[in-house]
């Protein structure tokens, strides 16, 4: 049996969306136990009594880390928060993975300082799965902001973890790994990226060279490795640009007269299929890789569906024994 | 009188689009002379004979730097190319600005090594004007890729030049300057961005703090300063994301049945107004700031309209004496 520790108090729709997702996933994942951390009374109210069994249990906690809390302070002070208690549960070996919708900084801090990093991994890194225009598979980008400061050796380790993830969790065979850089040629970039290029080239990864910012959504790579600073700006920029465009499109459909409104009704299905293309819920959340157990973060505004997919993602990371593989791979270099 | 040196051979629609733009701008900019560099025979064929006068002249050149040419080598070998001859013309004081649609790397190299940088400016930087969702004014982003490696002091100089540009060329009073960073708090970022934040804060700029990648198109800043590596990835990512979305939208409008196609016809005007919002032609090209004369680059696929606005932009930079101002500002610190 596998066990997933779930912070049931984080996110805008907590605990309802989280409980619904667990009840949805439970009949499917028969080899998995779910432990929910949170306000016992509230949780019990939303869970049918006959569902609480040895595969679905509650660990009562009394505090909640809020989005506006300063991460490091929150972890230190709110010792009885759902997130911190769940992280300690994982640390103590009572669960195999941690899932939360809460404060991203606090979850990164909990992951790194409570769950702890794998020996031989210099820096854990945050990795979402993003959509591409021409397939349903998407691609992984690593690191998107766990590290403000990056070294070439970190990028090589991140690429290895992400490539293994793409292969085992997303079933991509021989994943194509590319380096986000400011040009296609091998000598592009600052010192960090020039050196990272050499390390990737010399590795046994399926390294396909540099990729530029305008090519990310074109499906040219299964894994894009980037320093955490650039990755953070680019990820946020993708979200921002898409959201502004969709907002402006809606605006122009509403403010260009009656015939346009009629047209808008007629293209509703087309728009839905477009939005579905950019629905990243089915990819699950962003995984913090390089820790003694997987820590998975999904968006604070996620609904039941996104949480459900994130549960399945965390479960598959555990089932495929990614942590064991990383321990084996990176400890031998020490 | 002001004089603009124009590389008439660069870009997909050369020399036609360039000549048309010059003929469009000429009656308006009565204080400006235009010197076209390129194949004399070709140019003469497209220019009505009575338009060739003391305000519109041709300097014949025999070579062209192609997009696929390696920048530094091209500059060294193609001494009689339209771009290199034009750059030397500016260097020799015979023109006040250089405009090209050609190879970006070669133009940056020509700018830095032929036109030369202003004493006191550590590194010239490339700065486009980008659209925002809620106004027609847009914002300037600097640097978007002239530098792969950036230091905090560079960012401060770039912010000063861009702020002055926004005020004088785009008529924005007291421009709001923000730093692209991985979070809102003042201690965010790697060493370079933490230090850049302090320098900007201590300067006499209207510094409004950090801005994140998702906020760029929201109109929160008139100038966004960024290291050239991140700026390059983010700029390209904005273009790539917008282009993928628009492509997918067109696709779903064509492939969702007859009624959707009827709807698509009805919303045509709305889509046009959306695309117009992201039409950056009216902002002109990207300016390479910090040189002894302004060098302005516009997209290789630009048509007459974009080149026309870029001519007006270059003319205004000269009219507002930006180079003199930069020389005054930055030389006193040496």
JSON list of N, CA, C and O in Angstrom, two decimals, chain A residues 13-45:
[
{"chain": "A", "resi": 13, "resn": "UNK", "atom": "N", "xyz": [-10.92, 26.56, -2.37]},
{"chain": "A", "resi": 13, "resn": "UNK", "atom": "CA", "xyz": [-12.11, 25.72, -2.24]},
{"chain": "A", "resi": 13, "resn": "UNK", "atom": "C", "xyz": [-11.92, 24.62, -1.20]},
{"chain": "A", "resi": 13, "resn": "UNK", "atom": "O", "xyz": [-12.56, 23.57, -1.28]},
{"chain": "A", "resi": 14, "resn": "UNK", "atom": "N", "xyz": [-11.03, 24.87, -0.24]},
{"chain": "A", "resi": 14, "resn": "UNK", "atom": "CA", "xyz": [-10.79, 23.89, 0.81]},
{"chain": "A", "resi": 14, "resn": "UNK", "atom": "C", "xyz": [-11.89, 23.96, 1.86]},
{"chain": "A", "resi": 14, "resn": "UNK", "atom": "O", "xyz": [-12.42, 25.04, 2.12]},
{"chain": "A", "resi": 15, "resn": "UNK", "atom": "N", "xyz": [-12.24, 22.84, 2.51]},
{"chain": "A", "resi": 15, "resn": "UNK", "atom": "CA", "xyz": [-11.74, 21.51, 2.20]},
{"chain": "A", "resi": 15, "resn": "UNK", "atom": "C", "xyz": [-12.60, 20.77, 1.15]},
{"chain": "A", "resi": 15, "resn": "UNK", "atom": "O", "xyz": [-12.23, 19.69, 0.74]},
{"chain": "A", "resi": 16, "resn": "UNK", "atom": "N", "xyz": [-13.71, 21.40, 0.69]},
{"chain": "A", "resi": 16, "resn": "UNK", "atom": "CA", "xyz": [-14.67, 20.70, -0.15]},
{"chain": "A", "resi": 16, "resn": "UNK", "atom": "C", "xyz": [-14.05, 20.08, -1.42]},
{"chain": "A", "resi": 16, "resn": "UNK", "atom": "O", "xyz": [-14.20, 18.88, -1.67]},
{"chain": "A", "resi": 17, "resn": "UNK", "atom": "N", "xyz": [-13.35, 20.91, -2.21]},
{"chain": "A", "resi": 17, "resn": "UNK", "atom": "CA", "xyz": [-12.79, 20.42, -3.48]},
{"chain": "A", "resi": 17, "resn": "UNK", "atom": "C", "xyz": [-11.82, 19.27, -3.22]},
{"chain": "A", "resi": 17, "resn": "UNK", "atom": "O", "xyz": [-11.74, 18.31, -4.01]},
{"chain": "A", "resi": 18, "resn": "UNK", "atom": "N", "xyz": [-11.10, 19.36, -2.13]},
{"chain": "A", "resi": 18, "resn": "UNK", "atom": "CA", "xyz": [-10.09, 18.35, -1.82]},
{"chain": "A", "resi": 18, "resn": "UNK", "atom": "C", "xyz": [-10.76, 17.04, -1.41]},
{"chain": "A", "resi": 18, "resn": "UNK", "atom": "O", "xyz": [-10.38, 15.96, -1.89]},
{"chain": "A", "resi": 19, "resn": "UNK", "atom": "N", "xyz": [-11.76, 17.14, -0.57]},
{"chain": "A", "resi": 19, "resn": "UNK", "atom": "CA", "xyz": [-12.49, 15.94, -0.14]},
{"chain": "A", "resi": 19, "resn": "UNK", "atom": "C", "xyz": [-13.17, 15.27, -1.34]},
{"chain": "A", "resi": 19, "resn": "UNK", "atom": "O", "xyz": [-13.08, 14.05, -1.53]},
{"chain": "A", "resi": 20, "resn": "UNK", "atom": "N", "xyz": [-13.84, 16.08, -2.17]},
{"chain": "A", "resi": 20, "resn": "UNK", "atom": "CA", "xyz": [-14.50, 15.52, -3.35]},
{"chain": "A", "resi": 20, "resn": "UNK", "atom": "C", "xyz": [-13.51, 14.78, -4.25]},
{"chain": "A", "resi": 20, "resn": "UNK", "atom": "O", "xyz": [-13.80, 13.71, -4.78]},
{"chain": "A", "resi": 21, "resn": "UNK", "atom": "N", "xyz": [-12.32, 15.37, -4.39]},
{"chain": "A", "resi": 21, "resn": "UNK", "atom": "CA", "xyz": [-11.29, 14.76, -5.24]},
{"chain": "A", "resi": 21, "resn": "UNK", "atom": "C", "xyz": [-10.83, 13.43, -4.64]},
{"chain": "A", "resi": 21, "resn": "UNK", "atom": "O", "xyz": [-10.64, 12.44, -5.36]},
{"chain": "A", "resi": 22, "resn": "UNK", "atom": "N", "xyz": [-10.67, 13.40, -3.33]},
{"chain": "A", "resi": 22, "resn": "UNK", "atom": "CA", "xyz": [-10.23, 12.16, -2.67]},
{"chain": "A", "resi": 22, "resn": "UNK", "atom": "C", "xyz": [-11.32, 11.09, -2.85]},
{"chain": "A", "resi": 22, "resn": "UNK", "atom": "O", "xyz": [-11.02, 9.93, -3.19]},
{"chain": "A", "resi": 23, "resn": "UNK", "atom": "N", "xyz": [-12.57, 11.47, -2.66]},
{"chain": "A", "resi": 23, "resn": "UNK", "atom": "CA", "xyz": [-13.66, 10.49, -2.80]},
{"chain": "A", "resi": 23, "resn": "UNK", "atom": "C", "xyz": [-13.78, 10.00, -4.25]},
{"chain": "A", "resi": 23, "resn": "UNK", "atom": "O", "xyz": [-14.18, 8.87, -4.50]},
{"chain": "A", "resi": 24, "resn": "UNK", "atom": "N", "xyz": [-13.39, 10.84, -5.18]},
{"chain": "A", "resi": 24, "resn": "UNK", "atom": "CA", "xyz": [-13.39, 10.48, -6.60]},
{"chain": "A", "resi": 24, "resn": "UNK", "atom": "C", "xyz": [-12.23, 9.50, -6.90]},
{"chain": "A", "resi": 24, "resn": "UNK", "atom": "O", "xyz": [-12.39, 8.51, -7.62]},
{"chain": "A", "resi": 25, "resn": "UNK", "atom": "N", "xyz": [-11.08, 9.77, -6.31]},
{"chain": "A", "resi": 25, "resn": "UNK", "atom": "CA", "xyz": [-9.89, 8.96, -6.60]},
{"chain": "A", "resi": 25, "resn": "UNK", "atom": "C", "xyz": [-9.86, 7.63, -5.84]},
{"chain": "A", "resi": 25, "resn": "UNK", "atom": "O", "xyz": [-9.31, 6.63, -6.33]},
{"chain": "A", "resi": 26, "resn": "UNK", "atom": "N", "xyz": [-10.48, 7.63, -4.67]},
{"chain": "A", "resi": 26, "resn": "UNK", "atom": "CA", "xyz": [-10.38, 6.46, -3.77]},
{"chain": "A", "resi": 26, "resn": "UNK", "atom": "C", "xyz": [-10.79, 5.12, -4.39]},
{"chain": "A", "resi": 26, "resn": "UNK", "atom": "O", "xyz": [-10.04, 4.13, -4.27]},
{"chain": "A", "resi": 27, "resn": "UNK", "atom": "N", "xyz": [-11.93, 5.06, -5.10]},
{"chain": "A", "resi": 27, "resn": "UNK", "atom": "CA", "xyz": [-12.31, 3.76, -5.67]},
{"chain": "A", "resi": 27, "resn": "UNK", "atom": "C", "xyz": [-11.35, 3.30, -6.78]},
{"chain": "A", "resi": 27, "resn": "UNK", "atom": "O", "xyz": [-11.24, 2.10, -7.02]},
{"chain": "A", "resi": 28, "resn": "UNK", "atom": "N", "xyz": [-10.69, 4.25, -7.43]},
{"chain": "A", "resi": 28, "resn": "UNK", "atom": "CA", "xyz": [-9.77, 3.90, -8.51]},
{"chain": "A", "resi": 28, "resn": "UNK", "atom": "C", "xyz": [-8.43, 3.43, -7.99]},
{"chain": "A", "resi": 28, "resn": "UNK", "atom": "O", "xyz": [-7.84, 2.49, -8.52]},
{"chain": "A", "resi": 29, "resn": "UNK", "atom": "N", "xyz": [-7.91, 4.15, -6.99]},
{"chain": "A", "resi": 29, "resn": "UNK", "atom": "CA", "xyz": [-6.56, 3.88, -6.49]},
{"chain": "A", "resi": 29, "resn": "UNK", "atom": "C", "xyz": [-6.67, 2.94, -5.28]},
{"chain": "A", "resi": 29, "resn": "UNK", "atom": "O", "xyz": [-6.55, 3.36, -4.14]},
{"chain": "A", "resi": 30, "resn": "UNK", "atom": "N", "xyz": [-6.88, 1.66, -5.57]},
{"chain": "A", "resi": 30, "resn": "UNK", "atom": "CA", "xyz": [-7.19, 0.70, -4.51]},
{"chain": "A", "resi": 30, "resn": "UNK", "atom": "C", "xyz": [-5.98, 0.35, -3.66]},
{"chain": "A", "resi": 30, "resn": "UNK", "atom": "O", "xyz": [-6.09, -0.23, -2.58]},
{"chain": "A", "resi": 31, "resn": "UNK", "atom": "N", "xyz": [-4.80, 0.69, -4.17]},
{"chain": "A", "resi": 31, "resn": "UNK", "atom": "CA", "xyz": [-3.57, 0.39, -3.43]},
{"chain": "A", "resi": 31, "resn": "UNK", "atom": "C", "xyz": [-3.08, 1.60, -2.64]},
{"chain": "A", "resi": 31, "resn": "UNK", "atom": "O", "xyz": [-1.93, 1.63, -2.21]},
{"chain": "A", "resi": 32, "resn": "UNK", "atom": "N", "xyz": [-3.96, 2.57, -2.48]},
{"chain": "A", "resi": 32, "resn": "UNK", "atom": "CA", "xyz": [-3.51, 3.84, -1.89]},
{"chain": "A", "resi": 32, "resn": "UNK", "atom": "C", "xyz": [-4.36, 4.24, -0.68]},
{"chain": "A", "resi": 32, "resn": "UNK", "atom": "O", "xyz": [-5.59, 4.12, -0.71]},
{"chain": "A", "resi": 33, "resn": "UNK", "atom": "N", "xyz": [-3.66, 4.69, 0.37]},
{"chain": "A", "resi": 33, "resn": "UNK", "atom": "CA", "xyz": [-4.33, 5.25, 1.54]},
{"chain": "A", "resi": 33, "resn": "UNK", "atom": "C", "xyz": [-4.25, 6.77, 1.49]},
{"chain": "A", "resi": 33, "resn": "UNK", "atom": "O", "xyz": [-3.25, 7.32, 1.06]},
{"chain": "A", "resi": 34, "resn": "UNK", "atom": "N", "xyz": [-5.31, 7.42, 1.97]},
{"chain": "A", "resi": 34, "resn": "UNK", "atom": "CA", "xyz": [-5.37, 8.88, 1.97]},
{"chain": "A", "resi": 34, "resn": "UNK", "atom": "C", "xyz": [-5.47, 9.37, 3.41]},
{"chain": "A", "resi": 34, "resn": "UNK", "atom": "O", "xyz": [-6.35, 8.95, 4.15]},
{"chain": "A", "resi": 35, "resn": "UNK", "atom": "N", "xyz": [-4.55, 10.25, 3.80]},
{"chain": "A", "resi": 35, "resn": "UNK", "atom": "CA", "xyz": [-4.61, 10.84, 5.13]},
{"chain": "A", "resi": 35, "resn": "UNK", "atom": "C", "xyz": [-4.83, 12.34, 4.97]},
{"chain": "A", "resi": 35, "resn": "UNK", "atom": "O", "xyz": [-4.02, 13.03, 4.35]},
{"chain": "A", "resi": 36, "resn": "UNK", "atom": "N", "xyz": [-5.95, 12.81, 5.49]},
{"chain": "A", "resi": 36, "resn": "UNK", "atom": "CA", "xyz": [-6.28, 14.24, 5.37]},
{"chain": "A", "resi": 36, "resn": "UNK", "atom": "C", "xyz": [-5.89, 14.98, 6.64]},
{"chain": "A", "resi": 36, "resn": "UNK", "atom": "O", "xyz": [-6.20, 14.52, 7.75]},
{"chain": "A", "resi": 37, "resn": "UNK", "atom": "N", "xyz": [-5.24, 16.12, 6.49]},
{"chain": "A", "resi": 37, "resn": "UNK", "atom": "CA", "xyz": [-4.83, 16.94, 7.63]},
{"chain": "A", "resi": 37, "resn": "UNK", "atom": "C", "xyz": [-5.66, 18.21, 7.65]},
{"chain": "A", "resi": 37, "resn": "UNK", "atom": "O", "xyz": [-5.70, 18.93, 6.65]},
{"chain": "A", "resi": 38, "resn": "UNK", "atom": "N", "xyz": [-6.33, 18.46, 8.79]},
{"chain": "A", "resi": 38, "resn": "UNK", "atom": "CA", "xyz": [-7.13, 19.68, 8.86]},
{"chain": "A", "resi": 38, "resn": "UNK", "atom": "C", "xyz": [-8.09, 19.68, 10.04]},
{"chain": "A", "resi": 38, "resn": "UNK", "atom": "O", "xyz": [-8.01, 18.82, 10.93]},
{"chain": "A", "resi": 39, "resn": "UNK", "atom": "N", "xyz": [-8.98, 20.64, 10.00]},
{"chain": "A", "resi": 39, "resn": "UNK", "atom": "CA", "xyz": [-9.99, 20.83, 11.04]},
{"chain": "A", "resi": 39, "resn": "UNK", "atom": "C", "xyz": [-10.93, 19.61, 11.06]},
{"chain": "A", "resi": 39, "resn": "UNK", "atom": "O", "xyz": [-11.74, 19.42, 10.15]},
{"chain": "A", "resi": 40, "resn": "UNK", "atom": "N", "xyz": [-10.84, 18.82, 12.12]},
{"chain": "A", "resi": 40, "resn": "UNK", "atom": "CA", "xyz": [-11.55, 17.53, 12.16]},
{"chain": "A", "resi": 40, "resn": "UNK", "atom": "C", "xyz": [-13.07, 17.68, 11.95]},
{"chain": "A", "resi": 40, "resn": "UNK", "atom": "O", "xyz": [-13.68, 16.94, 11.17]},
{"chain": "A", "resi": 41, "resn": "UNK", "atom": "N", "xyz": [-13.62, 18.67, 12.64]},
{"chain": "A", "resi": 41, "resn": "UNK", "atom": "CA", "xyz": [-15.07, 18.86, 12.58]},
{"chain": "A", "resi": 41, "resn": "UNK", "atom": "C", "xyz": [-15.52, 19.19, 11.14]},
{"chain": "A", "resi": 41, "resn": "UNK", "atom": "O", "xyz": [-16.43, 18.57, 10.60]},
{"chain": "A", "resi": 42, "resn": "UNK", "atom": "N", "xyz": [-14.81, 20.15, 10.54]},
{"chain": "A", "resi": 42, "resn": "UNK", "atom": "CA", "xyz": [-15.14, 20.54, 9.17]},
{"chain": "A", "resi": 42, "resn": "UNK", "atom": "C", "xyz": [-14.99, 19.37, 8.21]},
{"chain": "A", "resi": 42, "resn": "UNK", "atom": "O", "xyz": [-15.82, 19.16, 7.32]},
{"chain": "A", "resi": 43, "resn": "UNK", "atom": "N", "xyz": [-13.92, 18.62, 8.36]},
{"chain": "A", "resi": 43, "resn": "UNK", "atom": "CA", "xyz": [-13.68, 17.51, 7.44]},
{"chain": "A", "resi": 43, "resn": "UNK", "atom": "C", "xyz": [-14.76, 16.44, 7.58]},
{"chain": "A", "resi": 43, "resn": "UNK", "atom": "O", "xyz": [-15.30, 15.95, 6.59]},
{"chain": "A", "resi": 44, "resn": "UNK", "atom": "N", "xyz": [-15.07, 16.12, 8.83]},
{"chain": "A", "resi": 44, "resn": "UNK", "atom": "CA", "xyz": [-16.07, 15.07, 9.08]},
{"chain": "A", "resi": 44, "resn": "UNK", "atom": "C", "xyz": [-17.42, 15.44, 8.51]},
{"chain": "A", "resi": 44, "resn": "UNK", "atom": "O", "xyz": [-18.19, 14.57, 8.07]},
{"chain": "A", "resi": 45, "resn": "UNK", "atom": "N", "xyz": [-17.70, 16.75, 8.52]},
{"chain": "A", "resi": 45, "resn": "UNK", "atom": "CA", "xyz": [-18.99, 17.21, 8.01]},
{"chain": "A", "resi": 45, "resn": "UNK", "atom": "C", "xyz": [-19.14, 16.92, 6.52]},
{"chain": "A", "resi": 45, "resn": "UNK", "atom": "O", "xyz": [-20.23, 16.67, 6.03]}
]
